[in-house]
PDB file of C-alpha atoms in Angstrom:
ATOM      1  CA  MET A  28     105.118  50.289  49.401  1.00  0.00           C
ATOM      2  CA  GLY A  29     104.194  46.241  50.313  1.00  0.00           C
ATOM      3  CA  LYS A  30     106.779  43.355  50.143  1.00  0.00           C
ATOM      4  CA  LYS A  31     106.108  40.071  48.268  1.00  0.00           C
ATOM      5  CA  GLY A  32     106.250  36.741  50.538  1.00  0.00           C
ATOM      6  CA  GLY A  33     104.570  33.747  48.990  1.00  0.00           C
ATOM      7  CA  GLY A  34     103.158  35.297  46.234  1.00  0.00           C
ATOM      8  CA  ARG A  35     101.237  37.694  48.144  1.00  0.00           C
ATOM      9  CA  VAL A  36     101.344  41.156  48.663  1.00  0.00           C
ATOM     10  CA  ARG A  37     100.779  43.278  51.867  1.00  0.00           C
ATOM     11  CA  VAL A  38      99.786  46.421  51.261  1.00  0.00           C
ATOM     12  CA  LYS A  39     100.158  49.582  54.475  1.00  0.00           C
ATOM     13  CA  GLN A  40      98.539  52.535  54.461  1.00  0.00           C
ATOM     14  CA  MET A  41      99.838  55.589  55.157  1.00  0.00           C
ATOM     15  CA  GLY A  42      98.550  58.537  57.067  1.00  0.00           C
ATOM     16  CA  GLY A  43      95.031  58.662  58.584  1.00  0.00           C
ATOM     17  CA  PRO A  44      91.615  56.569  56.593  1.00  0.00           C
ATOM     18  CA  LYS A  45      89.734  59.225  54.771  1.00  0.00           C
ATOM     19  CA  MET A  46      86.301  60.514  56.452  1.00  0.00           C
ATOM     20  CA  PRO A  47      83.507  60.251  53.631  1.00  0.00           C
ATOM     21  CA  ALA A  48      81.931  64.214  52.303  1.00  0.00           C
ATOM     22  CA  ASN A  49      79.203  65.035  53.909  1.00  0.00           C
ATOM     23  CA  PRO A  50      76.708  65.549  51.282  1.00  0.00           C
ATOM     24  CA  LEU A  51      74.358  67.888  52.856  1.00  0.00           C
ATOM     25  CA  ALA A  52      77.518  69.888  53.959  1.00  0.00           C
ATOM     26  CA  ASP A  53      75.711  72.328  51.267  1.00  0.00           C
ATOM     27  CA  LEU A  54      73.152  72.840  52.482  1.00  0.00           C
ATOM     28  CA  ALA A  55      73.669  73.665  55.964  1.00  0.00           C
ATOM     29  CA  ILE A  56      73.602  77.151  57.523  1.00  0.00           C
ATOM     30  CA  PRO A  57      76.193  79.502  58.007  1.00  0.00           C
ATOM     31  CA  PRO A  58      76.360  80.725  61.325  1.00  0.00           C
ATOM     32  CA  GLU A  59      75.894  84.331  60.902  1.00  0.00           C
ATOM     33  CA  ASP A  60      72.684  83.534  58.933  1.00  0.00           C
ATOM     34  CA  MET A  61      71.182  81.287  61.423  1.00  0.00           C
ATOM     35  CA  ILE A  62      68.508  82.712  63.735  1.00  0.00           C
ATOM     36  CA  HIS A  63      69.262  83.642  67.525  1.00  0.00           C
ATOM     37  CA  LEU A  64      66.496  84.028  69.753  1.00  0.00           C
ATOM     38  CA  PRO A  65      66.547  85.822  72.688  1.00  0.00           C
ATOM     39  CA  THR A  66      66.407  84.817  76.184  1.00  0.00           C
ATOM     40  CA  LYS A  67      63.337  84.362  78.029  1.00  0.00           C
ATOM     41  CA  PRO A  68      63.148  87.075  80.565  1.00  0.00           C
ATOM     42  CA  ASP A  69      62.619  86.898  84.011  1.00  0.00           C
ATOM     43  CA  SER A  70      59.061  87.232  84.635  1.00  0.00           C
ATOM     44  CA  ASN A  71      60.450  89.079  88.219  1.00  0.00           C
ATOM     45  CA  SER A  72      62.483  91.351  85.897  1.00  0.00           C
ATOM     46  CA  GLY A  73      62.147  94.764  84.986  1.00  0.00           C
ATOM     47  CA  VAL A  74      59.579  96.560  88.272  1.00  0.00           C
ATOM     48  CA  LEU A  75      58.387  99.836  87.554  1.00  0.00           C
ATOM     49  CA  VAL A  76      57.338 101.240  90.505  1.00  0.00           C
ATOM     50  CA  TRP A  77      55.160 105.186  90.328  1.00  0.00           C
ATOM     51  CA  PRO A  78      56.180 106.659  92.308  1.00  0.00           C
ATOM     52  CA  MET A  79      59.221 107.232  90.772  1.00  0.00           C
ATOM     53  CA  SER A  80      60.518 108.865  94.237  1.00  0.00           C
ATOM     54  CA  GLU A  81      59.800 105.376  96.224  1.00  0.00           C
ATOM     55  CA  THR A  82      61.929 103.274  93.627  1.00  0.00           C
ATOM     56  CA  PHE A  83      63.833 101.490  95.726  1.00  0.00           C
ATOM     57  CA  THR A  84      62.080 102.255  98.944  1.00  0.00           C
ATOM     58  CA  MET A  85      58.604 100.753  97.921  1.00  0.00           C
ATOM     59  CA  ASN A  86      57.160  96.880  99.697  1.00  0.00           C
ATOM     60  CA  TYR A  87      55.011  95.749  96.795  1.00  0.00           C
ATOM     61  CA  LYS A  88      54.738  92.617  97.485  1.00  0.00           C
ATOM     62  CA  GLU A  89      51.730  93.170  99.395  1.00  0.00           C
ATOM     63  CA  PHE A  90      50.111  94.508  97.188  1.00  0.00           C
ATOM     64  CA  SER A  91      47.231  93.307  94.955  1.00  0.00           C
ATOM     65  CA  ALA A  92      47.679  91.866  91.554  1.00  0.00           C
ATOM     66  CA  ILE A  93      45.752  93.373  88.062  1.00  0.00           C
ATOM     67  CA  TYR A  94      45.886  91.634  85.075  1.00  0.00           C
ATOM     68  CA  PRO A  95      44.471  93.581  81.644  1.00  0.00           C
ATOM     69  CA  ASN A  96      41.977  90.213  81.608  1.00  0.00           C
ATOM     70  CA  TYR A  97      40.237  91.434  84.537  1.00  0.00           C
ATOM     71  CA  LEU A  98      38.303  94.460  82.602  1.00  0.00           C
ATOM     72  CA  ASP A  99      38.513  92.731  79.244  1.00  0.00           C
ATOM     73  CA  SER A 100      35.210  92.039  77.833  1.00  0.00           C
ATOM     74  CA  ASN A 101      36.130  89.694  75.656  1.00  0.00           C
ATOM     75  CA  LYS A 102      37.478  86.997  77.632  1.00  0.00           C
ATOM     76  CA  THR A 103      35.206  84.676  79.762  1.00  0.00           C
ATOM     77  CA  ALA A 104      35.171  84.337  83.238  1.00  0.00           C
ATOM     78  CA  LYS A 105      37.297  81.344  83.555  1.00  0.00           C
ATOM     79  CA  LEU A 106      40.182  83.245  81.469  1.00  0.00           C
ATOM     80  CA  GLY A 107      40.228  86.086  84.611  1.00  0.00           C
ATOM     81  CA  ARG A 108      37.325  88.877  83.564  1.00  0.00           C
ATOM     82  CA  ARG A 109      36.416  90.073  87.346  1.00  0.00           C
ATOM     83  CA  ILE A 110      33.395  92.772  86.751  1.00  0.00           C
ATOM     84  CA  ALA A 111      30.181  92.399  84.062  1.00  0.00           C
ATOM     85  CA  VAL A 112      30.694  92.561  80.344  1.00  0.00           C
ATOM     86  CA  LYS A 113      29.091  96.130  79.799  1.00  0.00           C
ATOM     87  CA  ASP A 114      31.364  97.484  82.383  1.00  0.00           C
ATOM     88  CA  ALA A 115      34.533  96.012  80.817  1.00  0.00           C
ATOM     89  CA  LEU A 116      36.349  97.577  77.915  1.00  0.00           C
ATOM     90  CA  PRO A 117      38.188  95.467  75.004  1.00  0.00           C
ATOM     91  CA  GLU A 118      41.858  94.779  75.127  1.00  0.00           C
ATOM     92  CA  PRO A 119      43.070  97.070  77.472  1.00  0.00           C
ATOM     93  CA  LYS A 120      47.217  96.940  78.350  1.00  0.00           C
ATOM     94  CA  ILE A 121      48.801  97.539  81.179  1.00  0.00           C
ATOM     95  CA  GLN A 122      50.317 100.477  79.700  1.00  0.00           C
ATOM     96  CA  ASP A 123      46.144 101.761  79.902  1.00  0.00           C
ATOM     97  CA  ILE A 124      45.667 100.257  83.610  1.00  0.00           C
ATOM     98  CA  HIS A 125      49.295 102.144  84.640  1.00  0.00           C
ATOM     99  CA  GLU A 126      48.276 105.894  83.458  1.00  0.00           C
ATOM    100  CA  ALA A 127      44.513 104.639  85.019  1.00  0.00           C
ATOM    101  CA  LEU A 128      46.448 104.404  88.320  1.00  0.00           C
ATOM    102  CA  VAL A 129      48.561 107.736  87.884  1.00  0.00           C
ATOM    103  CA  SER A 130      45.204 109.451  87.519  1.00  0.00           C
ATOM    104  CA  LEU A 131      43.458 108.299  90.704  1.00  0.00           C
ATOM    105  CA  ASN A 132      46.373 109.016  92.214  1.00  0.00           C
ATOM    106  CA  ILE A 133      47.495 105.272  93.308  1.00  0.00           C
ATOM    107  CA  ARG A 134      50.520 103.904  94.196  1.00  0.00           C
ATOM    108  CA  HIS A 135      51.491 100.609  92.183  1.00  0.00           C
ATOM    109  CA  ALA A 136      54.401  98.573  90.308  1.00  0.00           C
ATOM    110  CA  ILE A 137      54.290  97.415  87.149  1.00  0.00           C
ATOM    111  CA  GLN A 138      55.711  93.834  86.266  1.00  0.00           C
ATOM    112  CA  PRO A 139      55.771  93.633  82.265  1.00  0.00           C
ATOM    113  CA  HIS A 140      56.448  89.919  81.831  1.00  0.00           C
ATOM    114  CA  LYS A 141      54.013  88.483  84.210  1.00  0.00           C
ATOM    115  CA  GLY A 142      51.340  86.903  82.179  1.00  0.00           C
ATOM    116  CA  TYR A 143      47.732  85.515  83.463  1.00  0.00           C
ATOM    117  CA  SER A 144      47.722  81.435  84.458  1.00  0.00           C
ATOM    118  CA  ARG A 145      44.553  80.728  82.923  1.00  0.00           C
ATOM    119  CA  ASP A 146      45.134  82.344  79.853  1.00  0.00           C
ATOM    120  CA  ALA A 147      47.829  80.820  78.065  1.00  0.00           C
ATOM    121  CA  SER A 148      47.781  83.878  75.066  1.00  0.00           C
ATOM    122  CA  SER A 149      47.529  87.067  77.938  1.00  0.00           C
ATOM    123  CA  ARG A 150      51.457  85.739  77.998  1.00  0.00           C
ATOM    124  CA  TRP A 151      52.346  86.921  74.762  1.00  0.00           C
ATOM    125  CA  ASP A 152      49.732  89.073  72.827  1.00  0.00           C
ATOM    126  CA  ASN A 153      48.561  90.938  75.909  1.00  0.00           C
ATOM    127  CA  SER A 154      51.677  90.765  78.543  1.00  0.00           C
ATOM    128  CA  GLY A 155      52.534  92.120  82.255  1.00  0.00           C
ATOM    129  CA  ARG A 156      50.372  92.994  85.699  1.00  0.00           C
ATOM    130  CA  VAL A 157      50.266  95.686  87.499  1.00  0.00           C
ATOM    131  CA  LEU A 158      50.435  95.725  91.640  1.00  0.00           C
ATOM    132  CA  VAL A 159      48.484  98.087  93.349  1.00  0.00           C
ATOM    133  CA  ASP A 160      48.249  99.587  96.936  1.00  0.00           C
ATOM    134  CA  LEU A 161      44.864  98.780  98.071  1.00  0.00           C
ATOM    135  CA  VAL A 162      45.113 100.330 101.390  1.00  0.00           C
ATOM    136  CA  GLY A 163      46.300 103.740  99.367  1.00  0.00           C
ATOM    137  CA  ALA A 164      43.367 102.981  97.350  1.00  0.00           C
ATOM    138  CA  VAL A 165      41.120 103.219 100.229  1.00  0.00           C
ATOM    139  CA  GLU A 166      43.187 105.984 102.121  1.00  0.00           C
ATOM    140  CA  SER A 167      42.332 108.249  99.299  1.00  0.00           C
ATOM    141  CA  GLY A 168      38.456 107.243  98.891  1.00  0.00           C
ATOM    142  CA  VAL A 169      38.543 105.815  95.133  1.00  0.00           C
ATOM    143  CA  MET A 170      38.063 102.263  97.048  1.00  0.00           C
ATOM    144  CA  ASN A 171      35.941 100.750 100.457  1.00  0.00           C
ATOM    145  CA  MET A 172      36.600  97.796 102.081  1.00  0.00           C
ATOM    146  CA  ASN A 173      33.297  95.554 103.222  1.00  0.00           C
ATOM    147  CA  SER A 174      31.621  95.446 106.466  1.00  0.00           C
ATOM    148  CA  ASP A 175      33.972  93.414 107.847  1.00  0.00           C
ATOM    149  CA  GLY A 176      36.997  95.006 107.199  1.00  0.00           C
ATOM    150  CA  ALA A 177      38.237  93.204 104.270  1.00  0.00           C
ATOM    151  CA  PHE A 178      38.863  93.646 100.317  1.00  0.00           C
ATOM    152  CA  ASP A 179      36.773  92.082  97.749  1.00  0.00           C
ATOM    153  CA  LEU A 180      39.151  89.861  96.385  1.00  0.00           C
ATOM    154  CA  GLY A 181      36.535  87.247  95.145  1.00  0.00           C
ATOM    155  CA  GLU A 182      37.666  85.347  92.045  1.00  0.00           C
ATOM    156  CA  ASP A 183      34.655  83.758  91.119  1.00  0.00           C
ATOM    157  CA  ILE A 184      32.363  86.245  88.632  1.00  0.00           C
ATOM    158  CA  PRO A 185      29.379  84.906  87.431  1.00  0.00           C
ATOM    159  CA  ASP A 186      28.732  85.323  83.520  1.00  0.00           C
ATOM    160  CA  MET A 187      25.265  86.090  83.981  1.00  0.00           C
ATOM    161  CA  ASP A 188      22.812  87.270  80.975  1.00  0.00           C
ATOM    162  CA  ASN A 189      20.517  89.679  83.439  1.00  0.00           C
ATOM    163  CA  ILE A 190      23.803  91.477  85.160  1.00  0.00           C
ATOM    164  CA  GLU A 191      20.988  93.891  87.096  1.00  0.00           C
ATOM    165  CA  ASN A 192      20.124  91.005  88.941  1.00  0.00           C
ATOM    166  CA  TYR A 193      23.634  90.304  90.092  1.00  0.00           C
ATOM    167  CA  GLN A 194      24.112  93.689  91.056  1.00  0.00           C
ATOM    168  CA  ASN A 195      21.024  93.771  93.117  1.00  0.00           C
ATOM    169  CA  LYS A 196      21.971  90.794  95.023  1.00  0.00           C
ATOM    170  CA  GLU A 197      25.147  92.506  95.323  1.00  0.00           C
ATOM    171  CA  ASN A 198      23.927  95.069  97.200  1.00  0.00           C
ATOM    172  CA  LYS A 199      21.376  93.602  99.299  1.00  0.00           C
ATOM    173  CA  LYS A 200      24.687  91.425 101.050  1.00  0.00           C
ATOM    174  CA  GLY A 201      26.912  94.612 100.432  1.00  0.00           C
ATOM    175  CA  GLY A 202      29.202  93.547  98.145  1.00  0.00           C
ATOM    176  CA  GLY A 203      30.662  94.847  94.971  1.00  0.00           C
ATOM    177  CA  MET A 204      32.130  97.586  97.422  1.00  0.00           C
ATOM    178  CA  GLY A 205      36.431  96.309  97.365  1.00  0.00           C
ATOM    179  CA  LYS A 206      38.501  95.934  94.497  1.00  0.00           C
ATOM    180  CA  LYS A 207      35.690  95.063  91.979  1.00  0.00           C
ATOM    181  CA  GLN A 208      35.041  98.713  92.542  1.00  0.00           C
ATOM    182  CA  LEU A 209      38.528  99.386  91.547  1.00  0.00           C
ATOM    183  CA  LEU A 210      37.947  97.675  88.401  1.00  0.00           C
ATOM    184  CA  ARG A 211      35.143  99.037  87.110  1.00  0.00           C
ATOM    185  CA  GLN A 212      36.529 102.899  88.368  1.00  0.00           C
ATOM    186  CA  LEU A 213      40.285 101.782  86.171  1.00  0.00           C
ATOM    187  CA  ALA A 214      37.825 100.244  83.040  1.00  0.00           C
ATOM    188  CA  GLN A 215      35.371 104.069  83.139  1.00  0.00           C
ATOM    189  CA  THR A 216      38.920 105.514  83.282  1.00  0.00           C
ATOM    190  CA  VAL A 217      40.847 103.465  80.921  1.00  0.00           C
ATOM    191  CA  ARG A 218      38.247 103.922  78.234  1.00  0.00           C
ATOM    192  CA  ASP A 219      38.293 107.815  77.786  1.00  0.00           C
ATOM    193  CA  LEU A 220      42.335 107.999  78.370  1.00  0.00           C
ATOM    194  CA  PRO A 221      43.794 109.715  74.146  1.00  0.00           C
ATOM    195  CA  SER A 222      46.332 107.785  74.683  1.00  0.00           C
ATOM    196  CA  ARG A 223      44.185 104.480  73.948  1.00  0.00           C
ATOM    197  CA  GLN A 224      41.409 106.389  71.545  1.00  0.00           C
ATOM    198  CA  LYS A 225      44.533 107.494  69.438  1.00  0.00           C
ATOM    199  CA  ARG A 226      46.525 103.708  69.829  1.00  0.00           C
ATOM    200  CA  LEU A 227      42.416 102.407  68.204  1.00  0.00           C
ATOM    201  CA  GLU A 228      42.618 104.685  65.765  1.00  0.00           C
ATOM    202  CA  GLU A 229      45.656 103.751  64.598  1.00  0.00           C
ATOM    203  CA  LYS A 230      44.865 100.006  64.400  1.00  0.00           C
ATOM    204  CA  ILE A 231      41.564 100.498  62.248  1.00  0.00           C
ATOM    205  CA  LYS A 232      43.630 102.833  59.919  1.00  0.00           C
ATOM    206  CA  MET A 233      45.967  99.705  59.513  1.00  0.00           C
ATOM    207  CA  LEU A 234      43.664  96.866  59.742  1.00  0.00           C
ATOM    208  CA  GLU A 235      41.652  99.082  56.653  1.00  0.00           C
ATOM    209  CA  GLU A 236      45.183  99.805  54.444  1.00  0.00           C
ATOM    210  CA  GLU A 237      45.503  95.665  54.919  1.00  0.00           C
ATOM    211  CA  LYS A 238      42.051  95.135  53.643  1.00  0.00           C
ATOM    212  CA  LEU A 239      42.909  97.141  50.741  1.00  0.00           C
ATOM    213  CA  LYS A 240      45.902  95.812  49.893  1.00  0.00           C
ATOM    214  CA  ALA A 241      44.285  92.393  49.871  1.00  0.00           C
ATOM    215  CA  VAL A 242      41.672  94.237  47.371  1.00  0.00           C
ATOM    216  CA  LYS A 243      44.519  95.123  44.950  1.00  0.00           C
ATOM    217  CA  ALA A 244      46.215  92.150  44.989  1.00  0.00           C
ATOM    218  CA  GLU A 245      42.704  90.090  44.341  1.00  0.00           C
ATOM    219  CA  LYS A 246      41.809  92.297  41.459  1.00  0.00           C
ATOM    220  CA  VAL A 247      45.261  92.050  40.353  1.00  0.00           C
ATOM    221  CA  ALA A 248      44.969  88.512  40.440  1.00  0.00           C
ATOM    222  CA  THR A 249      41.441  88.350  39.078  1.00  0.00           C
ATOM    223  CA  LYS A 250      43.411  89.895  35.238  1.00  0.00           C
ATOM    224  CA  THR A 251      46.485  88.198  35.182  1.00  0.00           C
ATOM    225  CA  GLY A 252      44.761  85.308  35.159  1.00  0.00           C
ATOM    226  CA  GLY A 253      41.337  85.848  33.102  1.00  0.00           C
ATOM    227  CA  SER A 254      44.131  87.933  30.604  1.00  0.00           C
ATOM    228  CA  SER A 255      46.403  84.504  30.374  1.00  0.00           C
ATOM    229  CA  GLY A 256      43.332  82.183  30.132  1.00  0.00           C
ATOM    230  CA  GLY A 257      41.414  84.089  27.423  1.00  0.00           C
ATOM    231  CA  GLY A 258      44.131  83.521  24.439  1.00  0.00           C
ATOM    232  CA  GLY A 259      43.151  80.253  24.662  1.00  0.00           C
ATOM    233  CA  ASN A 260      39.493  80.788  23.868  1.00  0.00           C
ATOM    234  CA  ARG A 261      40.217  82.363  21.125  1.00  0.00           C
ATOM    235  CA  LYS A 262      39.909  81.803  17.174  1.00  0.00           C
ATOM    236  CA  LYS A 263      42.941  81.666  14.486  1.00  0.00           C
ATOM    237  CA  LYS A 264      41.975  84.206  11.713  1.00  0.00           C
ATOM    238  CA  GLY A 265      41.990  82.157   8.455  1.00  0.00           C
ATOM    239  CA  LYS A 266      40.325  81.473   4.914  1.00  0.00           C
ATOM    240  CA  LYS A 267      36.772  79.659   5.235  1.00  0.00           C
ATOM    241  CA  LYS A 268      36.532  77.249   3.631  1.00  0.00           C
ATOM    242  CA  LYS A 269      34.144  76.084   0.620  1.00  0.00           C
TER     243      LYS A 269
END
């Protein structure tokens, strides 16, 4: 192991140096138990067109976009609402808009992974948009053009309390006959969809069940706390002192 020389011992190390044990090794999560988040889908992928017969021939890049925010009465004008609150409806889904356009026989394409840029929450809570063929909508008589032959594509819709004055102003200048007219028609059609009504009923039922569960849990917690705390106030039985 070593050689003596001059009263000193020289030690020769055998093998490589040993690394100290990792004290956190037992806390490491095994690979099979790790959470693997799915990759973010491409916003341009998963496009669905209607009618399906035009899946490979429809040129939807020139269509006009409609987001659910445009019809949502819970959104402000800054967050994308394009029509008056009384004409809008709460929480419209991309599927609702699709069914409404099908009932109106308007060509369109669905992009399920798109989100409204001004409302970050819509990218998670209510994603998707529809690209609508406005020219086909005009030809079918669902919407009209303005007097100058252009569509009404204005983005700034004032959030006014007296909407009647706003509508009168729009009628005087000949506005509101383009894309806004289509949005109002879509909101009216979506409101009466059986699938939407069924979804809202199921949501209300689920909220009521969660509320009942919370009430029951609160009662159980109160009862358990009362029974455990009441034992300390009991008087011990025994002989009375004279």
